[in-house]
PDB file of C-alpha atoms and ligand atoms in Angstrom:
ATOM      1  CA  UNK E   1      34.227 -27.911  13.646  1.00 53.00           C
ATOM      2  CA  UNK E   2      35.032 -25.241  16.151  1.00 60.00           C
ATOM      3  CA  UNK E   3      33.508 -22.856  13.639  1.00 67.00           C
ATOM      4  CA  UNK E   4      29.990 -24.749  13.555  1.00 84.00           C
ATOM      5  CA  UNK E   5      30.032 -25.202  17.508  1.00 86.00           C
ATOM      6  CA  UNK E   6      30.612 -21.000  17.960  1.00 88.00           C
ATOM      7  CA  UNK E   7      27.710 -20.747  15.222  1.00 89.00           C
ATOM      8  CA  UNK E   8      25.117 -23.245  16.785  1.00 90.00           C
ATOM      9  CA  UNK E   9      25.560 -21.553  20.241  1.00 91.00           C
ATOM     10  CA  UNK E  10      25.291 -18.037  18.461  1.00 89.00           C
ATOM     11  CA  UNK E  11      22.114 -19.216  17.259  1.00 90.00           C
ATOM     12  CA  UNK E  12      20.825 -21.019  20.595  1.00 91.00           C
ATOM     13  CA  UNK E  13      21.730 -17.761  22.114  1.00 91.00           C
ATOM     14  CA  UNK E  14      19.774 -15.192  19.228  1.00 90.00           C
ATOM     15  CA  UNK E  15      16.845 -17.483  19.961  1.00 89.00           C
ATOM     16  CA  UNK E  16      16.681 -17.001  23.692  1.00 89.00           C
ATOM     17  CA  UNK E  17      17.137 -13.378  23.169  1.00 85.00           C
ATOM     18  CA  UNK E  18      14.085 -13.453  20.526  1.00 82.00           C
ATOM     19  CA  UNK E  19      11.859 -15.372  23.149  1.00 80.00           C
ATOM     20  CA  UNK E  20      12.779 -13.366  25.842  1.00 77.00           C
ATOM     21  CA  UNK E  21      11.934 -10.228  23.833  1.00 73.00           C
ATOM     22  CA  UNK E  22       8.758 -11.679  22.749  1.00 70.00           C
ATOM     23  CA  UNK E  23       7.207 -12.767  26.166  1.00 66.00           C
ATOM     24  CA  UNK E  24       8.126  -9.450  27.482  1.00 67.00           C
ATOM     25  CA  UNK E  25       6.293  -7.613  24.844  1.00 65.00           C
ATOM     26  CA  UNK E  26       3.469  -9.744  25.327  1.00 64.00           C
ATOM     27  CA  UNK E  27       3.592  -9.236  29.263  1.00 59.00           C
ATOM     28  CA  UNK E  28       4.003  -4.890  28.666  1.00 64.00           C
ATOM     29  CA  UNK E  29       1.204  -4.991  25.502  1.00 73.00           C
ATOM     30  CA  UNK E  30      -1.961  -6.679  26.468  1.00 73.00           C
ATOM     31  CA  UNK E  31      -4.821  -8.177  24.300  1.00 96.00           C
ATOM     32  CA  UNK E  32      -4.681  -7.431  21.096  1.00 97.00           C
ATOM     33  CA  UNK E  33      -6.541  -7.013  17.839  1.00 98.00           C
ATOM     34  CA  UNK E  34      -5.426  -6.686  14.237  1.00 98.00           C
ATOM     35  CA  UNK E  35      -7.171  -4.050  11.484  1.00 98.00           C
ATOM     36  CA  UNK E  36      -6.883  -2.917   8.055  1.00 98.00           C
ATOM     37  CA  UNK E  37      -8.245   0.275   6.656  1.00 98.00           C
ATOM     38  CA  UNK E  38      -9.148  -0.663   2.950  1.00 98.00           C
ATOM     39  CA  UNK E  39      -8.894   0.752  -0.252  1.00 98.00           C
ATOM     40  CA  UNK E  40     -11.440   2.530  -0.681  1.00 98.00           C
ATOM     41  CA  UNK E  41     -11.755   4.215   2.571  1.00 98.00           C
ATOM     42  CA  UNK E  42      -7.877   5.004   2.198  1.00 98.00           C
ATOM     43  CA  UNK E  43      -8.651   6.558  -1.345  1.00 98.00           C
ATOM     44  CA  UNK E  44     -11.869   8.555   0.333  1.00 98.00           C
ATOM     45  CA  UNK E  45      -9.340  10.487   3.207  1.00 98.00           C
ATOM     46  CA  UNK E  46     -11.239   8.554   5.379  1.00 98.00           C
ATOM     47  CA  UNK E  47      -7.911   7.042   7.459  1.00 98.00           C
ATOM     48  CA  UNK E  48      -8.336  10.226   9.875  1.00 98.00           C
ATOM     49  CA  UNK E  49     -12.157   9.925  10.703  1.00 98.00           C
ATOM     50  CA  UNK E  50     -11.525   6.010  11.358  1.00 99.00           C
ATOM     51  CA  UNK E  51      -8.367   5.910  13.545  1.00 99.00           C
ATOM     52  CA  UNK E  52     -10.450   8.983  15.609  1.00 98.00           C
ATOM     53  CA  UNK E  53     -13.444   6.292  16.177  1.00 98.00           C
ATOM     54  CA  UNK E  54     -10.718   3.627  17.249  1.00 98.00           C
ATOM     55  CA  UNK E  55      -9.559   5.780  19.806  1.00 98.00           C
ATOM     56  CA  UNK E  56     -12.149   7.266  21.132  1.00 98.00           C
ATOM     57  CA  UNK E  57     -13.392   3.537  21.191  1.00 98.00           C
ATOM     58  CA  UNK E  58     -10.828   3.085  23.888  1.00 98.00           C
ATOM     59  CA  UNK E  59      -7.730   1.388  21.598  1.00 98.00           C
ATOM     60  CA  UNK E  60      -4.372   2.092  21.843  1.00 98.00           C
ATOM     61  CA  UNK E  61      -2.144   1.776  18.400  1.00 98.00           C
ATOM     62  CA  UNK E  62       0.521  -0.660  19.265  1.00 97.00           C
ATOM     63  CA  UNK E  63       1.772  -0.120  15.753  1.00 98.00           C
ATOM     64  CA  UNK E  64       0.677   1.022  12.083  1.00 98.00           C
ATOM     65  CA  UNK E  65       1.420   1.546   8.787  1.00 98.00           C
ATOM     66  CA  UNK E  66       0.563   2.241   5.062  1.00 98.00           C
ATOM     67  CA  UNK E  67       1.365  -0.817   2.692  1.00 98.00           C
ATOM     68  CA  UNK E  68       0.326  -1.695  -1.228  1.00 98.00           C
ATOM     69  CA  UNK E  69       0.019  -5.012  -0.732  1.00 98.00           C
ATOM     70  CA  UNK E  70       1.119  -6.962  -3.687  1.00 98.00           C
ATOM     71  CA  UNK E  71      -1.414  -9.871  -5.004  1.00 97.00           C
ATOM     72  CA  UNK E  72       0.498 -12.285  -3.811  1.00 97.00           C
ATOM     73  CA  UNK E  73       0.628 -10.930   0.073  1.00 97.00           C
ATOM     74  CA  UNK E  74      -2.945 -10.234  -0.278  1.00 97.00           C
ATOM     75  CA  UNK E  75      -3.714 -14.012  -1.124  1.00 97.00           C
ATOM     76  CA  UNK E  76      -1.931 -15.371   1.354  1.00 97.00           C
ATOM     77  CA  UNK E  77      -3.150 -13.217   4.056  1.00 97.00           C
ATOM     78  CA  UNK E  78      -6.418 -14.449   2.954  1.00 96.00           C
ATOM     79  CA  UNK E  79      -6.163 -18.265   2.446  1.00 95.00           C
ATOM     80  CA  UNK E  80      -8.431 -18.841   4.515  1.00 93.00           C
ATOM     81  CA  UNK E  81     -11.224 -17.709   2.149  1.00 95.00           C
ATOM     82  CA  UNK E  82      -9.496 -19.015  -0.953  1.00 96.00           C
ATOM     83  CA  UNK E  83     -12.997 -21.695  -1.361  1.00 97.00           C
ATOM     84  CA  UNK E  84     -15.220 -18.879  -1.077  1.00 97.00           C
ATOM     85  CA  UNK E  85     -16.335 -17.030  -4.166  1.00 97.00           C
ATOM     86  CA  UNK E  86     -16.035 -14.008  -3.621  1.00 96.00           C
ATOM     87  CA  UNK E  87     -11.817 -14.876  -2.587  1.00 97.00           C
ATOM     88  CA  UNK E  88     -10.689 -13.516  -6.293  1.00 97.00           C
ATOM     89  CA  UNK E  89     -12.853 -10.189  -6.276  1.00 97.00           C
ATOM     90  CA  UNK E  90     -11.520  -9.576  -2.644  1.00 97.00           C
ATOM     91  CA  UNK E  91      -7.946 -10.425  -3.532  1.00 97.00           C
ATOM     92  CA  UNK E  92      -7.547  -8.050  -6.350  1.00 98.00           C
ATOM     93  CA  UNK E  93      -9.961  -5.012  -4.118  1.00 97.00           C
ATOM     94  CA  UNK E  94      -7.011  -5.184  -1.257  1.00 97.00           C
ATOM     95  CA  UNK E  95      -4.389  -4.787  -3.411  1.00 96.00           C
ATOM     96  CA  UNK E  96      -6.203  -2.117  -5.612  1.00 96.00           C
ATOM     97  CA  UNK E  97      -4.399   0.944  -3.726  1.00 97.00           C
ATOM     98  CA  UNK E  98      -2.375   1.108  -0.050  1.00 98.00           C
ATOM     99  CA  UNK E  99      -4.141   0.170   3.062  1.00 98.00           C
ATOM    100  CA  UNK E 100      -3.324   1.102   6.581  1.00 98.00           C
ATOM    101  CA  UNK E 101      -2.592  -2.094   8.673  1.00 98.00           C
ATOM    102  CA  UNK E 102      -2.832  -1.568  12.643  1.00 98.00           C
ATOM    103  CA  UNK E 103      -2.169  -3.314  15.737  1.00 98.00           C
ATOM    104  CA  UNK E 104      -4.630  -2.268  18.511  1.00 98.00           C
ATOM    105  CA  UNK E 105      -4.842  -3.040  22.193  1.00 97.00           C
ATOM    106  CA  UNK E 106      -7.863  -3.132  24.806  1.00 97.00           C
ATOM    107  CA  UNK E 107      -9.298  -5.471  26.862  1.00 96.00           C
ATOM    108  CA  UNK E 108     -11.368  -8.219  25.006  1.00 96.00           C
ATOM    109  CA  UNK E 109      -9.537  -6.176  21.458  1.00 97.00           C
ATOM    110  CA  UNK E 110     -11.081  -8.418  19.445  1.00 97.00           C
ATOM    111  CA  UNK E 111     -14.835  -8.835  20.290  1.00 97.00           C
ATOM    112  CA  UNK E 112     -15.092  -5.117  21.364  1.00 98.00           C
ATOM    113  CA  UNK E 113     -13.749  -4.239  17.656  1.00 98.00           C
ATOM    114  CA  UNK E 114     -16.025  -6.713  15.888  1.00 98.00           C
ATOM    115  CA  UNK E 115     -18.471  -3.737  18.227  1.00 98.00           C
ATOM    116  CA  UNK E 116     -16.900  -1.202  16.692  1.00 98.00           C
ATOM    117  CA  UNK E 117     -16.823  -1.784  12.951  1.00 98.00           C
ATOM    118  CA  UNK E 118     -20.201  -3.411  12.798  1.00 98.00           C
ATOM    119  CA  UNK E 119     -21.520  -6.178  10.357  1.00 98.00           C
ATOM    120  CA  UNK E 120     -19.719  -7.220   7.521  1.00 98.00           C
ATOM    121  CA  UNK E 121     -22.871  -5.669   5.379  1.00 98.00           C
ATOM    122  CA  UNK E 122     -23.159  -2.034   6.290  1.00 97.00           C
ATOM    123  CA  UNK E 123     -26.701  -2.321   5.389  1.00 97.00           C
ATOM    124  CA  UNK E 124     -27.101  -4.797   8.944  1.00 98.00           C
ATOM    125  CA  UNK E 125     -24.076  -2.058  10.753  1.00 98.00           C
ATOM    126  CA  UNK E 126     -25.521  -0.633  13.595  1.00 98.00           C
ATOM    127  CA  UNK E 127     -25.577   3.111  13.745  1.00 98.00           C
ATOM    128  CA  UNK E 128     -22.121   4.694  15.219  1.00 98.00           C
ATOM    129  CA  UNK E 129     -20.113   1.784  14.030  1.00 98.00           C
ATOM    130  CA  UNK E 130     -17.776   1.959  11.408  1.00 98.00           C
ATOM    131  CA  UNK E 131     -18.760   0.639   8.748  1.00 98.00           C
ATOM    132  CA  UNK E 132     -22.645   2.622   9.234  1.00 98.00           C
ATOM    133  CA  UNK E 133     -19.964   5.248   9.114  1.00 98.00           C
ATOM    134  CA  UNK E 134     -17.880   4.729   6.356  1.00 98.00           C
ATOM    135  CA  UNK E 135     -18.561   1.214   4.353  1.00 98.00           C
ATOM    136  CA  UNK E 136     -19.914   1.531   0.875  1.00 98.00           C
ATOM    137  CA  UNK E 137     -20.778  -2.205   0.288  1.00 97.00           C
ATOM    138  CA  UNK E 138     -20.542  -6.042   1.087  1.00 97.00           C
ATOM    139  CA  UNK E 139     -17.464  -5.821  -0.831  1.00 96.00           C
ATOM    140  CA  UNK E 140     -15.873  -2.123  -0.096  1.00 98.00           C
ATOM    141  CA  UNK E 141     -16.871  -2.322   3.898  1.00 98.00           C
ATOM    142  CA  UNK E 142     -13.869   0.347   5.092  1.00 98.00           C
ATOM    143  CA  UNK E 143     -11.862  -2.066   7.623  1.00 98.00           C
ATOM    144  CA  UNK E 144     -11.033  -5.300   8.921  1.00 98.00           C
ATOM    145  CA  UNK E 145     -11.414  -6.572  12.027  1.00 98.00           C
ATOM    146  CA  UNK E 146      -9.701 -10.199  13.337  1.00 97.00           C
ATOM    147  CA  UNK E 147     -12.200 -13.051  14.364  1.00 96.00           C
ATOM    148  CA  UNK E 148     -10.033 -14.553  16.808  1.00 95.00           C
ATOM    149  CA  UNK E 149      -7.416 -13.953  19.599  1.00 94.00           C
ATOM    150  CA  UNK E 150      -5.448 -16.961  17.462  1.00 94.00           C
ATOM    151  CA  UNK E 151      -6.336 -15.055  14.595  1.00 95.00           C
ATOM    152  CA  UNK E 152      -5.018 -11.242  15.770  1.00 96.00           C
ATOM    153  CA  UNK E 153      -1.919 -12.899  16.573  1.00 95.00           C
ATOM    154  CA  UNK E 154      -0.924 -14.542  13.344  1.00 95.00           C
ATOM    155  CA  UNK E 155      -2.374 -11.531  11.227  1.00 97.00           C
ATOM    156  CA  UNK E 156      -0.135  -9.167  13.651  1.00 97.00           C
ATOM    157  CA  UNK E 157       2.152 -11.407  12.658  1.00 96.00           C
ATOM    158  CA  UNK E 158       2.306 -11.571   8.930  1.00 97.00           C
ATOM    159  CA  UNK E 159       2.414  -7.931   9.318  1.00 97.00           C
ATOM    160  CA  UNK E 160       4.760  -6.310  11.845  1.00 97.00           C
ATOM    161  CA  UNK E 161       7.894  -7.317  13.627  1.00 95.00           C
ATOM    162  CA  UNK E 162       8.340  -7.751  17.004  1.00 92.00           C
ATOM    163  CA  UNK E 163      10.808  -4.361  17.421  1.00 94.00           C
ATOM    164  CA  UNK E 164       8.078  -2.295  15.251  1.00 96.00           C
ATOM    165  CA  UNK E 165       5.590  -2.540  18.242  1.00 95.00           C
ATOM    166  CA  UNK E 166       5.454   0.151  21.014  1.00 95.00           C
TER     167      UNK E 166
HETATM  168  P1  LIG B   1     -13.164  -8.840   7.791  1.00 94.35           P
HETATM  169  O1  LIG B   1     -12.545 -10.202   7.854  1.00 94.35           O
HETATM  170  O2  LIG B   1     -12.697  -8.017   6.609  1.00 94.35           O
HETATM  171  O3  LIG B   1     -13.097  -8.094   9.082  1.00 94.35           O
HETATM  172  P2  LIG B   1     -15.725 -10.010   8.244  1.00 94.35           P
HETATM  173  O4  LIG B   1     -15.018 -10.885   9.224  1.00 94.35           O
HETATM  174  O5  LIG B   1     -16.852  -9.176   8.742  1.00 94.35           O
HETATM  175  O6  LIG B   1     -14.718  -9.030   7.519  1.00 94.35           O
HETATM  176  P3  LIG B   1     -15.578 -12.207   6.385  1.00 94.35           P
HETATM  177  O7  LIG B   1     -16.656 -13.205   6.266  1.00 94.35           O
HETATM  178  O8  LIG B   1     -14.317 -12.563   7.087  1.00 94.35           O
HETATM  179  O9  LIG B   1     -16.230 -10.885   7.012  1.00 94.35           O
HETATM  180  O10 LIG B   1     -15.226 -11.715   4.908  1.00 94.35           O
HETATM  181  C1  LIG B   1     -14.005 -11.072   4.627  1.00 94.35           C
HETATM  182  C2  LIG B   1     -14.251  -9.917   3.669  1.00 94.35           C
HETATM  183  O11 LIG B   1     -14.654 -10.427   2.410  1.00 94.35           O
HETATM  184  C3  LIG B   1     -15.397  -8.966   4.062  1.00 94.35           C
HETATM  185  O12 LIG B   1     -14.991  -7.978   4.963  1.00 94.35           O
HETATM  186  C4  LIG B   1     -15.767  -8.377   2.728  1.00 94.35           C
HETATM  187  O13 LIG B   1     -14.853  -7.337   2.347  1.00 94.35           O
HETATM  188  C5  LIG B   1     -15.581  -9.545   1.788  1.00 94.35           C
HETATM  189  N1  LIG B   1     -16.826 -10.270   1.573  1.00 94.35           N
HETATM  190  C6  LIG B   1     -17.502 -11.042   2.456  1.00 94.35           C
HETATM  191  N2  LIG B   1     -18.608 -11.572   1.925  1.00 94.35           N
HETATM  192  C7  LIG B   1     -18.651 -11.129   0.641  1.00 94.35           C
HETATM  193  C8  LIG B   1     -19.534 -11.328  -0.457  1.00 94.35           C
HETATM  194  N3  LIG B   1     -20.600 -12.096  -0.339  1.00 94.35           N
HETATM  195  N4  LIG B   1     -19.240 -10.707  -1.621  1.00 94.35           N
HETATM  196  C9  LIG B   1     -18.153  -9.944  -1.751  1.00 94.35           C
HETATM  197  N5  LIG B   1     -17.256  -9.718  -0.767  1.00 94.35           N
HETATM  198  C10 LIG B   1     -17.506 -10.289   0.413  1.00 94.35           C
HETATM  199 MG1  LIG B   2     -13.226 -11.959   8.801  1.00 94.35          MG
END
């Protein structure tokens, strides 16, 4: 009994800790934005010409890093387009070779990124985004770029750990 008690109030006290940590981070790094670098522009050597235009777009890398996702992580982190049919061609493209996944921070991250990669078809990408840069198709369109504060946050999320954010 004693045992459980120490162990419930170890836990109690991890999980103040955890939301303490959190809300800080969240009060020191400001709005946020989540982005992949895909396949192909990974495979291209394009990773150094993109993460110049992010910067010089004004964003700050909160954190990064190269992953192979495996099918599986790529489906989930896409659910959300699992009824659209294009979801199995898209699934199997992000997990085709590594990808660099990035936090990045500015005011209004995620509309002034949407900015900065351009439309989803580089044929409609304005000239100086990203993906007028970079894209090669509908399909192979160099990054990612969250739709949604609520979105950034849980794609962030299924990514990166609170203590791997700076
Ligand atoms: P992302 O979410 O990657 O930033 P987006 O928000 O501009 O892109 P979405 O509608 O969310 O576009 O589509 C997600 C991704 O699915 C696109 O970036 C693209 O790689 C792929 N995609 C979208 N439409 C098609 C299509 N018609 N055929 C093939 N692939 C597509
Ligand atoms: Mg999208």
């Amino acid at each position: 009994m004693g045992t459980n008690r120490l162990e419930g109030e170890m836990i109690d006290q991890e999980n103040k800790m955890m939301a303490k940590f959190k809300k800080e981070r969240e009060e020191k790094i400001g709005n946020i934005t989540f982005t992949m670098i895909k396949p192909e522009a990974v495979v291209a050597n394009n990773i150094g010409g993109i993460l110049k235009m992010i910067e010089e777009g004004g964003f700050r890398i909160v954190a990064m890093k190269k992953v192979h996702l495996s099918k599986e992580r790529a489906s989930e982190f896409y659910a959300v387009h699992s009824e659209r049919p294009f979801y199995g061609e898209l699934v199997d493209y992000m997990c085709e070779s590594p990808i660099i996944a990035a936090i990045l921070e500015k005011d209004n991250a995620v509309l002034d990124f949407r900015t900065l990669i351009g439309a989803t078809n580089p044929a409609d990408a304005a000239e100086g985004t990203i993906r007028a840069e970079f894209a090669e198709s509908l399909a192979k369109n160099a990054v990612h770029g969250s739709d949604s504060d609520e979105n950034a946050n849980i794609e962030a999320d299924f990514h990166f750990s609170a203590e791997e954010r700076f």
